[in-house]
Amino acid sequence: MKKIIVILNLLLVLTSCSNDDDTPIAQPTKKLTSFEYIYNASNTGKTTYLYDDSEQWIGGVNAVEQDYSLQYENNKLVGFWFNDTPTYKTIFSRNSEGNIIEIIDGISQDKYIFSYVNNKLENIEIRDDANNPIKDISFIYDGNQLISIVSEEEFGIDGSRFDYYYDNDGQVTDVWQYYRFSNTDPWIIASKKNYTYTNRKNSLYKLYKEHTAQENLIITNMGFNDNRSKLFEINSSLQLFELEEHLIENVKVYDGASTPTLLSTSTYQYSFDNDGNPLQATKTNFDDQNNVTETTIYKYTYEN
């Protein structure tokens, strides 16, 4: 079986807590110009973001030092490419309501076909350049029109499923991941993740939600290195995942047993400027099974 996707993998997002919870909370307003991670003091990467006069995100340099560009029509993303290979452009096609109906990845030529019910994203079918099926991703919603289940099928070979649980404010508190070996087998629970949040909002969420999302699903060619911040991720030629709007404070990962065993804990601590924009986050991940601690620092910069 293909290696199970552990919930949460790449958008460069991170998250945590402020020390001034008794004061009015200022939320991010500035344009993010760079996001840098430093893992265990040695492994580093930095992504930059450029804007035009209308404040649309139009390009930058990614964490592996590739220049990239974004193109819009009617304020909707229609193209993405790396500047050293401009002919390999990823194309976003939209319907009259502005919803994405098809994406063709510029490098792999994989095709992503989107379908909707009552204007809500219901299904994404992924096909290769020879039109052979690769994956089928479906979305089920609860009575509040929040995502309840995301399931991924690989046409009889492999599958995974993510079940969402929410608090009274509509924030995801728990995600349970399941797997199965074929689409006729029963689902087996693989892991349970529990999230707590700060009362601060995430600058990266704001950037990607405004420019590269369909509903709550973020769709990008850009890499994100903080897997703990993602509610789910589907690995393909494009990256498909979801984030919460608020900065994460803690993520606890458990196994799938009926009496769960704690596997790891990620704790985030933040610093902010006077306008409420996060300046730095420190993620400390403790592997409870192997007694190993790892630290990642994330740094944000903004337009003046």
Short mmCIF file of N, CA and C in Angstrom, two decimals, residues 26-145:
data_model
loop_
_atom_site.label_atom_id
_atom_site.label_comp_id
_atom_site.label_asym_id
_atom_site.label_seq_id
_atom_site.Cartn_x
_atom_site.Cartn_y
_atom_site.Cartn_z
N ALA A 26 -5.56 42.76 18.13
CA ALA A 26 -5.35 43.27 16.77
C ALA A 26 -5.06 42.09 15.85
N GLN A 27 -5.62 42.10 14.66
CA GLN A 27 -5.46 41.00 13.72
C GLN A 27 -4.63 41.45 12.52
N PRO A 28 -4.02 40.49 11.80
CA PRO A 28 -3.11 40.84 10.71
C PRO A 28 -3.78 41.70 9.64
N THR A 29 -3.08 42.74 9.22
CA THR A 29 -3.57 43.63 8.17
C THR A 29 -2.53 43.88 7.09
N LYS A 30 -1.26 43.71 7.40
CA LYS A 30 -0.19 44.05 6.46
C LYS A 30 -0.01 42.95 5.41
N LYS A 31 0.58 43.35 4.28
CA LYS A 31 0.88 42.39 3.23
C LYS A 31 2.15 41.63 3.58
N LEU A 32 2.04 40.30 3.61
CA LEU A 32 3.18 39.44 3.91
C LEU A 32 4.16 39.49 2.74
N THR A 33 5.44 39.76 3.02
CA THR A 33 6.45 39.82 1.96
C THR A 33 7.44 38.66 1.99
N SER A 34 7.57 38.00 3.14
CA SER A 34 8.42 36.80 3.17
C SER A 34 8.04 35.92 4.34
N PHE A 35 8.32 34.64 4.19
CA PHE A 35 8.10 33.65 5.23
C PHE A 35 9.31 32.71 5.22
N GLU A 36 9.96 32.60 6.35
CA GLU A 36 11.20 31.82 6.45
C GLU A 36 11.07 30.78 7.54
N TYR A 37 11.59 29.57 7.29
CA TYR A 37 11.64 28.56 8.34
C TYR A 37 13.09 28.17 8.61
N ILE A 38 13.37 27.86 9.86
CA ILE A 38 14.69 27.40 10.29
C ILE A 38 14.46 26.16 11.14
N TYR A 39 14.82 25.00 10.60
CA TYR A 39 14.55 23.73 11.27
C TYR A 39 15.80 23.22 11.97
N ASN A 40 15.70 23.01 13.28
CA ASN A 40 16.83 22.52 14.08
C ASN A 40 18.10 23.31 13.83
N ALA A 41 17.94 24.62 13.62
CA ALA A 41 19.03 25.60 13.51
C ALA A 41 19.88 25.46 12.26
N SER A 42 19.53 24.55 11.34
CA SER A 42 20.41 24.34 10.17
C SER A 42 19.66 24.30 8.85
N ASN A 43 18.56 23.58 8.79
CA ASN A 43 17.81 23.44 7.55
C ASN A 43 16.90 24.66 7.38
N THR A 44 17.12 25.45 6.35
CA THR A 44 16.39 26.70 6.19
C THR A 44 15.75 26.82 4.81
N GLY A 45 14.76 27.66 4.72
CA GLY A 45 14.12 27.99 3.45
C GLY A 45 13.33 29.27 3.59
N LYS A 46 13.25 30.04 2.52
CA LYS A 46 12.56 31.33 2.58
C LYS A 46 11.76 31.53 1.30
N THR A 47 10.50 31.90 1.47
CA THR A 47 9.63 32.22 0.35
C THR A 47 9.28 33.70 0.40
N THR A 48 9.33 34.36 -0.76
CA THR A 48 8.99 35.78 -0.82
C THR A 48 7.72 35.97 -1.66
N TYR A 49 7.04 37.10 -1.41
CA TYR A 49 5.76 37.41 -2.04
C TYR A 49 5.80 38.84 -2.57
N LEU A 50 5.49 39.00 -3.86
CA LEU A 50 5.46 40.31 -4.50
C LEU A 50 4.03 40.66 -4.88
N TYR A 51 3.71 41.97 -4.88
CA TYR A 51 2.36 42.44 -5.16
C TYR A 51 2.40 43.53 -6.22
N ASP A 52 1.28 43.65 -6.96
CA ASP A 52 1.17 44.76 -7.90
C ASP A 52 0.50 45.94 -7.19
N ASP A 53 0.21 47.00 -7.95
CA ASP A 53 -0.35 48.21 -7.36
C ASP A 53 -1.74 48.00 -6.77
N SER A 54 -2.44 46.96 -7.25
CA SER A 54 -3.78 46.67 -6.71
C SER A 54 -3.72 45.68 -5.56
N GLU A 55 -2.51 45.38 -5.09
CA GLU A 55 -2.25 44.50 -3.95
C GLU A 55 -2.55 43.04 -4.23
N GLN A 56 -2.55 42.66 -5.51
CA GLN A 56 -2.65 41.24 -5.83
C GLN A 56 -1.26 40.61 -5.75
N TRP A 57 -1.22 39.41 -5.23
CA TRP A 57 0.01 38.63 -5.16
C TRP A 57 0.35 38.16 -6.57
N ILE A 58 1.49 38.58 -7.09
CA ILE A 58 1.82 38.31 -8.49
C ILE A 58 3.07 37.47 -8.68
N GLY A 59 3.81 37.17 -7.61
CA GLY A 59 5.01 36.37 -7.79
C GLY A 59 5.91 36.42 -6.58
N GLY A 60 7.16 35.98 -6.80
CA GLY A 60 8.15 35.95 -5.73
C GLY A 60 9.17 34.87 -5.99
N VAL A 61 9.80 34.41 -4.92
CA VAL A 61 10.80 33.34 -4.97
C VAL A 61 10.40 32.30 -3.93
N ASN A 62 10.39 31.01 -4.32
CA ASN A 62 9.96 30.00 -3.36
C ASN A 62 11.13 29.52 -2.50
N ALA A 63 10.86 28.54 -1.64
CA ALA A 63 11.84 28.11 -0.64
C ALA A 63 13.04 27.40 -1.24
N VAL A 64 12.96 26.98 -2.50
CA VAL A 64 14.11 26.35 -3.17
C VAL A 64 14.67 27.29 -4.25
N GLU A 65 14.42 28.58 -4.06
CA GLU A 65 15.02 29.66 -4.86
C GLU A 65 14.60 29.64 -6.32
N GLN A 66 13.34 29.28 -6.57
CA GLN A 66 12.76 29.38 -7.91
C GLN A 66 11.86 30.62 -7.98
N ASP A 67 12.09 31.47 -8.99
CA ASP A 67 11.19 32.60 -9.23
C ASP A 67 9.87 32.08 -9.80
N TYR A 68 8.77 32.63 -9.34
CA TYR A 68 7.46 32.18 -9.81
C TYR A 68 6.57 33.39 -10.08
N SER A 69 5.52 33.17 -10.87
CA SER A 69 4.58 34.24 -11.21
C SER A 69 3.15 33.71 -11.16
N LEU A 70 2.20 34.62 -10.85
CA LEU A 70 0.78 34.31 -10.85
C LEU A 70 0.06 35.28 -11.77
N GLN A 71 -0.98 34.80 -12.44
CA GLN A 71 -1.75 35.59 -13.39
C GLN A 71 -3.23 35.55 -13.01
N TYR A 72 -3.93 36.69 -13.20
CA TYR A 72 -5.34 36.80 -12.80
C TYR A 72 -6.17 37.34 -13.95
N GLU A 73 -7.45 36.97 -13.92
CA GLU A 73 -8.48 37.60 -14.75
C GLU A 73 -9.68 37.85 -13.86
N ASN A 74 -10.20 39.08 -13.88
CA ASN A 74 -11.32 39.44 -13.03
C ASN A 74 -11.05 39.10 -11.56
N ASN A 75 -9.80 39.36 -11.16
CA ASN A 75 -9.36 39.14 -9.78
C ASN A 75 -9.38 37.68 -9.35
N LYS A 76 -9.39 36.76 -10.30
CA LYS A 76 -9.35 35.32 -10.00
C LYS A 76 -8.09 34.73 -10.62
N LEU A 77 -7.42 33.86 -9.89
CA LEU A 77 -6.21 33.22 -10.38
C LEU A 77 -6.52 32.34 -11.59
N VAL A 78 -5.76 32.56 -12.68
CA VAL A 78 -5.94 31.73 -13.88
C VAL A 78 -4.63 31.09 -14.33
N GLY A 79 -3.49 31.51 -13.77
CA GLY A 79 -2.23 30.93 -14.22
C GLY A 79 -1.14 31.02 -13.17
N PHE A 80 -0.27 30.02 -13.17
CA PHE A 80 0.90 29.97 -12.29
C PHE A 80 2.02 29.32 -13.07
N TRP A 81 3.25 29.88 -12.96
CA TRP A 81 4.40 29.25 -13.61
C TRP A 81 5.68 29.65 -12.91
N PHE A 82 6.71 28.83 -13.13
CA PHE A 82 8.06 29.16 -12.68
C PHE A 82 8.75 29.91 -13.81
N ASN A 83 9.41 31.00 -13.47
CA ASN A 83 9.89 31.92 -14.50
C ASN A 83 10.96 31.33 -15.41
N ASP A 84 11.68 30.29 -14.93
CA ASP A 84 12.69 29.68 -15.81
C ASP A 84 12.07 28.71 -16.81
N THR A 85 10.79 28.35 -16.61
CA THR A 85 10.08 27.48 -17.56
C THR A 85 8.68 28.04 -17.81
N PRO A 86 8.57 29.22 -18.41
CA PRO A 86 7.26 29.88 -18.53
C PRO A 86 6.27 29.13 -19.42
N THR A 87 6.77 28.26 -20.31
CA THR A 87 5.83 27.53 -21.16
C THR A 87 5.09 26.44 -20.39
N TYR A 88 5.61 26.05 -19.24
CA TYR A 88 4.95 25.04 -18.42
C TYR A 88 4.02 25.74 -17.41
N LYS A 89 3.01 26.37 -17.93
CA LYS A 89 2.10 27.16 -17.10
C LYS A 89 0.95 26.28 -16.61
N THR A 90 0.65 26.40 -15.31
CA THR A 90 -0.52 25.75 -14.75
C THR A 90 -1.73 26.64 -15.01
N ILE A 91 -2.77 26.06 -15.63
CA ILE A 91 -3.93 26.82 -16.07
C ILE A 91 -5.14 26.51 -15.19
N PHE A 92 -5.80 27.56 -14.68
CA PHE A 92 -7.02 27.43 -13.89
C PHE A 92 -8.19 27.90 -14.75
N SER A 93 -9.15 27.01 -15.03
CA SER A 93 -10.35 27.38 -15.78
C SER A 93 -11.51 27.52 -14.81
N ARG A 94 -12.38 28.50 -15.06
CA ARG A 94 -13.46 28.82 -14.13
C ARG A 94 -14.79 28.93 -14.86
N ASN A 95 -15.87 28.71 -14.09
CA ASN A 95 -17.20 28.89 -14.66
C ASN A 95 -17.65 30.34 -14.48
N SER A 96 -18.88 30.62 -14.87
CA SER A 96 -19.37 32.01 -14.84
C SER A 96 -19.49 32.55 -13.42
N GLU A 97 -19.51 31.67 -12.42
CA GLU A 97 -19.59 32.11 -11.03
C GLU A 97 -18.22 32.27 -10.40
N GLY A 98 -17.17 32.01 -11.18
CA GLY A 98 -15.81 32.16 -10.69
C GLY A 98 -15.24 30.94 -10.02
N ASN A 99 -16.01 29.85 -9.96
CA ASN A 99 -15.51 28.62 -9.35
C ASN A 99 -14.57 27.89 -10.30
N ILE A 100 -13.53 27.29 -9.74
CA ILE A 100 -12.61 26.49 -10.55
C ILE A 100 -13.34 25.25 -11.05
N ILE A 101 -13.26 24.99 -12.34
CA ILE A 101 -13.85 23.78 -12.90
C ILE A 101 -12.78 22.83 -13.45
N GLU A 102 -11.58 23.36 -13.72
CA GLU A 102 -10.51 22.49 -14.21
C GLU A 102 -9.16 23.17 -13.98
N ILE A 103 -8.18 22.38 -13.61
CA ILE A 103 -6.79 22.83 -13.53
C ILE A 103 -5.95 21.85 -14.32
N ILE A 104 -5.05 22.37 -15.15
CA ILE A 104 -4.07 21.53 -15.84
C ILE A 104 -2.70 21.92 -15.33
N ASP A 105 -2.03 20.99 -14.66
CA ASP A 105 -0.71 21.27 -14.10
C ASP A 105 0.29 21.44 -15.23
N GLY A 106 1.07 22.53 -15.17
CA GLY A 106 1.96 22.87 -16.26
C GLY A 106 3.10 21.90 -16.46
N ILE A 107 3.54 21.23 -15.42
CA ILE A 107 4.69 20.32 -15.53
C ILE A 107 4.25 18.90 -15.81
N SER A 108 3.37 18.35 -14.98
CA SER A 108 2.96 16.95 -15.15
C SER A 108 1.89 16.78 -16.21
N GLN A 109 1.16 17.88 -16.51
CA GLN A 109 -0.02 17.85 -17.38
C GLN A 109 -1.19 17.06 -16.78
N ASP A 110 -1.11 16.77 -15.49
CA ASP A 110 -2.26 16.18 -14.81
C ASP A 110 -3.43 17.14 -14.87
N LYS A 111 -4.64 16.58 -15.00
CA LYS A 111 -5.86 17.38 -15.09
C LYS A 111 -6.69 17.17 -13.83
N TYR A 112 -7.14 18.29 -13.25
CA TYR A 112 -7.99 18.28 -12.06
C TYR A 112 -9.37 18.77 -12.47
N ILE A 113 -10.39 17.93 -12.34
CA ILE A 113 -11.74 18.26 -12.77
C ILE A 113 -12.61 18.44 -11.52
N PHE A 114 -13.19 19.64 -11.36
CA PHE A 114 -13.96 19.99 -10.17
C PHE A 114 -15.46 19.90 -10.48
N SER A 115 -16.21 19.36 -9.54
CA SER A 115 -17.67 19.35 -9.69
C SER A 115 -18.31 19.87 -8.41
N TYR A 116 -19.51 20.47 -8.56
CA TYR A 116 -20.18 21.16 -7.47
C TYR A 116 -21.63 20.71 -7.38
N VAL A 117 -22.16 20.77 -6.16
CA VAL A 117 -23.59 20.58 -5.92
C VAL A 117 -24.06 21.76 -5.08
N ASN A 118 -25.07 22.46 -5.57
CA ASN A 118 -25.56 23.67 -4.89
C ASN A 118 -24.42 24.64 -4.61
N ASN A 119 -23.53 24.75 -5.59
CA ASN A 119 -22.41 25.69 -5.52
C ASN A 119 -21.38 25.35 -4.45
N LYS A 120 -21.41 24.11 -3.93
CA LYS A 120 -20.41 23.64 -2.97
C LYS A 120 -19.55 22.58 -3.64
N LEU A 121 -18.25 22.66 -3.43
CA LEU A 121 -17.33 21.69 -4.01
C LEU A 121 -17.66 20.28 -3.51
N GLU A 122 -17.93 19.38 -4.44
CA GLU A 122 -18.30 18.01 -4.07
C GLU A 122 -17.22 17.00 -4.43
N ASN A 123 -16.51 17.22 -5.54
CA ASN A 123 -15.62 16.18 -6.03
C ASN A 123 -14.50 16.80 -6.87
N ILE A 124 -13.30 16.21 -6.77
CA ILE A 124 -12.19 16.53 -7.67
C ILE A 124 -11.68 15.21 -8.24
N GLU A 125 -11.71 15.10 -9.54
CA GLU A 125 -11.16 13.93 -10.23
C GLU A 125 -9.82 14.32 -10.84
N ILE A 126 -8.79 13.53 -10.57
CA ILE A 126 -7.45 13.81 -11.10
C ILE A 126 -7.12 12.76 -12.14
N ARG A 127 -6.73 13.22 -13.34
CA ARG A 127 -6.34 12.32 -14.44
C ARG A 127 -4.97 12.72 -14.96
N ASP A 128 -4.22 11.75 -15.48
CA ASP A 128 -2.89 12.04 -16.01
C ASP A 128 -2.99 12.56 -17.43
N ASP A 129 -1.82 12.81 -18.05
CA ASP A 129 -1.83 13.43 -19.38
C ASP A 129 -2.38 12.51 -20.46
N ALA A 130 -2.51 11.20 -20.15
CA ALA A 130 -3.13 10.27 -21.10
C ALA A 130 -4.60 10.02 -20.74
N ASN A 131 -5.14 10.82 -19.82
CA ASN A 131 -6.53 10.76 -19.37
C ASN A 131 -6.83 9.52 -18.53
N ASN A 132 -5.80 8.90 -17.98
CA ASN A 132 -6.02 7.78 -17.07
C ASN A 132 -6.32 8.31 -15.67
N PRO A 133 -7.27 7.69 -14.96
CA PRO A 133 -7.60 8.17 -13.61
C PRO A 133 -6.47 7.95 -12.62
N ILE A 134 -6.22 8.96 -11.80
CA ILE A 134 -5.19 8.88 -10.75
C ILE A 134 -5.85 8.84 -9.38
N LYS A 135 -6.65 9.85 -9.09
CA LYS A 135 -7.30 9.94 -7.79
C LYS A 135 -8.68 10.54 -7.94
N ASP A 136 -9.51 10.23 -6.94
CA ASP A 136 -10.83 10.83 -6.86
C ASP A 136 -11.01 11.32 -5.42
N ILE A 137 -11.28 12.62 -5.25
CA ILE A 137 -11.39 13.23 -3.93
C ILE A 137 -12.81 13.74 -3.76
N SER A 138 -13.47 13.35 -2.68
CA SER A 138 -14.84 13.79 -2.45
C SER A 138 -14.97 14.51 -1.12
N PHE A 139 -15.93 15.43 -1.06
CA PHE A 139 -16.17 16.27 0.11
C PHE A 139 -17.62 16.10 0.55
N ILE A 140 -17.82 15.80 1.84
CA ILE A 140 -19.15 15.69 2.42
C ILE A 140 -19.28 16.76 3.50
N TYR A 141 -20.46 17.40 3.56
CA TYR A 141 -20.68 18.53 4.47
C TYR A 141 -21.72 18.16 5.52
N ASP A 142 -21.59 18.80 6.69
CA ASP A 142 -22.58 18.60 7.74
C ASP A 142 -23.73 19.59 7.59
N GLY A 143 -24.65 19.60 8.57
CA GLY A 143 -25.82 20.46 8.48
C GLY A 143 -25.49 21.93 8.53
N ASN A 144 -24.31 22.29 9.01
CA ASN A 144 -23.87 23.69 9.04
C ASN A 144 -23.05 24.06 7.81
N GLN A 145 -23.03 23.16 6.82
CA GLN A 145 -22.28 23.36 5.58
C GLN A 145 -20.77 23.45 5.82
#
